[in-house]
Tab-separated table of N, CA and C in Angstrom:
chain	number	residue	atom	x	y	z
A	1	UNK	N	89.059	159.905	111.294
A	1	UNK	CA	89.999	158.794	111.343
A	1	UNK	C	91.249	159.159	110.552
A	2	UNK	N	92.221	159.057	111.371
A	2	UNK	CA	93.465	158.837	110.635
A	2	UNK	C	94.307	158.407	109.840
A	3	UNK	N	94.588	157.939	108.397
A	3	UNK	CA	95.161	157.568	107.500
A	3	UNK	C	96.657	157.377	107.411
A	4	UNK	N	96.781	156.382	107.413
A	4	UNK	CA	98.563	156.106	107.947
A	4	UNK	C	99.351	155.654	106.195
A	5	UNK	N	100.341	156.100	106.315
A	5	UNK	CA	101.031	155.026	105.082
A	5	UNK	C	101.374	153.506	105.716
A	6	UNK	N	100.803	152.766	104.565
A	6	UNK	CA	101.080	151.284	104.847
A	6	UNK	C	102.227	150.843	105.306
A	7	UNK	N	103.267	151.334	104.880
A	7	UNK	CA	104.510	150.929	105.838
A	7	UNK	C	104.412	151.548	107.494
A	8	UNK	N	104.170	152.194	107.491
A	8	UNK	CA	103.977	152.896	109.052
A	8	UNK	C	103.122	152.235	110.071
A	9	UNK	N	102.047	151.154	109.134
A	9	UNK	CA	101.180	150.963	109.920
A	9	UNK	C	101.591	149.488	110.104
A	10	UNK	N	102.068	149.096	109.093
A	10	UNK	CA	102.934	147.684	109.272
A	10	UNK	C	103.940	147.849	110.728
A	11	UNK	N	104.673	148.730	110.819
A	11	UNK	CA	105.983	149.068	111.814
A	11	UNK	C	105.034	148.889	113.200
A	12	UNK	N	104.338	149.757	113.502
A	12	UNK	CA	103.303	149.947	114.478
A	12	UNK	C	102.590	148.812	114.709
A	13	UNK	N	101.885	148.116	113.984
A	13	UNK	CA	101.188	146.791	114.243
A	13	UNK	C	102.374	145.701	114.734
A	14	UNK	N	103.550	145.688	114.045
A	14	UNK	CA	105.174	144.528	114.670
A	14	UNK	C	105.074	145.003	115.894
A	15	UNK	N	105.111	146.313	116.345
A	15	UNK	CA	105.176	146.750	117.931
A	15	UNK	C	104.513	146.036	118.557
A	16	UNK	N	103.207	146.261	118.384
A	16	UNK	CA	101.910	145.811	118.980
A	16	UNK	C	102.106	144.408	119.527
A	17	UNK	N	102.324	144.005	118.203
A	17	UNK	CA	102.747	141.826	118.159
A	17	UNK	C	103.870	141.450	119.542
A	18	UNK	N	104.889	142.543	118.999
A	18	UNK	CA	105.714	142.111	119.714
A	18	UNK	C	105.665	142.544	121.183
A	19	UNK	N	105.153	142.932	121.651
A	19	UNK	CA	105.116	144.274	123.250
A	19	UNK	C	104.053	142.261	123.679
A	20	UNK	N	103.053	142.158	123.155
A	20	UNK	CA	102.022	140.597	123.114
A	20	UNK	C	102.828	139.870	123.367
A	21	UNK	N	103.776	139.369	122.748
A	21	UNK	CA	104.763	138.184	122.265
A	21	UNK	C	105.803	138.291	123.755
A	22	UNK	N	106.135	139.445	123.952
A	22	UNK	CA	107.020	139.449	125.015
A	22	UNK	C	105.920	139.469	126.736
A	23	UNK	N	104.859	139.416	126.283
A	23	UNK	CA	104.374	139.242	127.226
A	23	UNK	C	103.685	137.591	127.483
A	24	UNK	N	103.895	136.871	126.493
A	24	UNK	CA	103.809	135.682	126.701
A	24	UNK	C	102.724	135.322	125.362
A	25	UNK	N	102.320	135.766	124.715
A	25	UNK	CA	101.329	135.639	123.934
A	25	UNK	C	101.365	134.983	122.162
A	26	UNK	N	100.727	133.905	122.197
A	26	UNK	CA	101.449	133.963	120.907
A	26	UNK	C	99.935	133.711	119.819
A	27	UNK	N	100.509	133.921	118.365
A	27	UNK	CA	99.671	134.070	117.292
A	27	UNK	C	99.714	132.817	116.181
A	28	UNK	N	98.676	132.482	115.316
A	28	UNK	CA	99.029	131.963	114.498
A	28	UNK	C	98.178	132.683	113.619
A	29	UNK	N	98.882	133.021	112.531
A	29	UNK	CA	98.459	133.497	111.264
A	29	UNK	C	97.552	132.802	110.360
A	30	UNK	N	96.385	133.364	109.916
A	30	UNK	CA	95.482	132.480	109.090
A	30	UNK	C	95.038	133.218	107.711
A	31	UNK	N	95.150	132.278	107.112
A	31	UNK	CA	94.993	133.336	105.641
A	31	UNK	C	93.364	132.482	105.134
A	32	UNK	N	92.210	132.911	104.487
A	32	UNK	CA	91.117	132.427	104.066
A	32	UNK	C	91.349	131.073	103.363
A	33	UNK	N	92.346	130.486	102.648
A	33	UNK	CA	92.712	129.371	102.440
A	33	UNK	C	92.853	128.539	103.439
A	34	UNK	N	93.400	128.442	104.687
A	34	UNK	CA	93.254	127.868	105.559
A	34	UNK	C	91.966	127.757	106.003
A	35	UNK	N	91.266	128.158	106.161
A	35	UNK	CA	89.602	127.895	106.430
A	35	UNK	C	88.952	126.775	105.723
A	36	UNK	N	89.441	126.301	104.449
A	36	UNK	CA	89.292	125.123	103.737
A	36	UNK	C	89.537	124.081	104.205
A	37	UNK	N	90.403	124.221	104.989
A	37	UNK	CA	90.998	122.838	105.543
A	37	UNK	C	91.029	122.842	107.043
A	38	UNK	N	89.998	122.398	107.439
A	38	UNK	CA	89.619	123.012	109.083
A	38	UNK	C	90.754	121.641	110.223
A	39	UNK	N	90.605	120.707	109.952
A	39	UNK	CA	91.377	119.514	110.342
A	39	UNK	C	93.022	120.353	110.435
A	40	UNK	N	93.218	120.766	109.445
A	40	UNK	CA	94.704	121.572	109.810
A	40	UNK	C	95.024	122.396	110.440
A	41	UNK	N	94.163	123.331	109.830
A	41	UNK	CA	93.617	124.428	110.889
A	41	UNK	C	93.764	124.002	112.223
A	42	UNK	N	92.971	123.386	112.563
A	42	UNK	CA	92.359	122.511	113.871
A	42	UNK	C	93.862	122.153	115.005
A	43	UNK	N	94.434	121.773	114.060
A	43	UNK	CA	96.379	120.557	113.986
A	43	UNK	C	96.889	121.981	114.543
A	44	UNK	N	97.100	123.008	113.667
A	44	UNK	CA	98.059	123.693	114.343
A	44	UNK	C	97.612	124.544	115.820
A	45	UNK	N	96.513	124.980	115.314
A	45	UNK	CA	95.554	125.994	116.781
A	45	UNK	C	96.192	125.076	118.214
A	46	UNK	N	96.061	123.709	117.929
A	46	UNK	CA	96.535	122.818	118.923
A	46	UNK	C	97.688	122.641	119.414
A	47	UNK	N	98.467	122.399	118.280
A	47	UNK	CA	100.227	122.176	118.382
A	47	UNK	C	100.525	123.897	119.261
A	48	UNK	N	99.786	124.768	118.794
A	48	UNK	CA	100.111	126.463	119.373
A	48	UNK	C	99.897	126.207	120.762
A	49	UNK	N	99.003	125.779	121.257
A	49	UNK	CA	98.313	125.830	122.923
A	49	UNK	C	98.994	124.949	123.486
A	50	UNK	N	99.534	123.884	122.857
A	50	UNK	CA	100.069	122.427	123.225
A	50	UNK	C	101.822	123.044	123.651
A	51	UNK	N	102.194	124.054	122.906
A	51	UNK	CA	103.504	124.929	122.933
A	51	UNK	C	103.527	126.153	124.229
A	52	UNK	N	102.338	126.629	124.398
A	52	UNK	CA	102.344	127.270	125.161
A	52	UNK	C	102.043	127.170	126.246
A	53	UNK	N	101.365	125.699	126.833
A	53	UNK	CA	101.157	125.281	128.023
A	53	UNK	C	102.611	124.755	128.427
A	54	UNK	N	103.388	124.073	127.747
A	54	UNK	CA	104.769	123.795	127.893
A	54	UNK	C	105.783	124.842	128.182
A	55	UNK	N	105.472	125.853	127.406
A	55	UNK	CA	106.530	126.625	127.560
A	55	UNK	C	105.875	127.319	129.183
A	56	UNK	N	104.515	127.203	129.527
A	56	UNK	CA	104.469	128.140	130.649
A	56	UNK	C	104.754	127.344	131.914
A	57	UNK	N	105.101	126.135	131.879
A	57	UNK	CA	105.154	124.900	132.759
A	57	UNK	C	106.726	125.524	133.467
């Protein structure tokens, strides 16, 4: 396995996101704190799908 410097692998993973993103795809970021609060959690996962059925309309 290959060992990258962390900036390199940061640059490469934005590609990735973005090549997704331009293909219609979108993300929401979750950090282990959010897992505490599942109701919010819950709020945005929704408001995301609720955005992307609109935008694909």
């Amino acid at each position: 396995m290959d060992v990258q410097p962390t900036a390199e692998a940061l640059i490469e993973e934005r590609e990735r996101e973005n090549a997704l993103i331009e293909e219609g795809w979108r993300f929401i970021r979750v950090k282990w704190q959010h897992l505490s609060n599942p109701e919010l959690l819950m709020a945005r996962i929704m408001a995301a799908y609720f955005a992307a059925q609109q935008a694909a309309a």
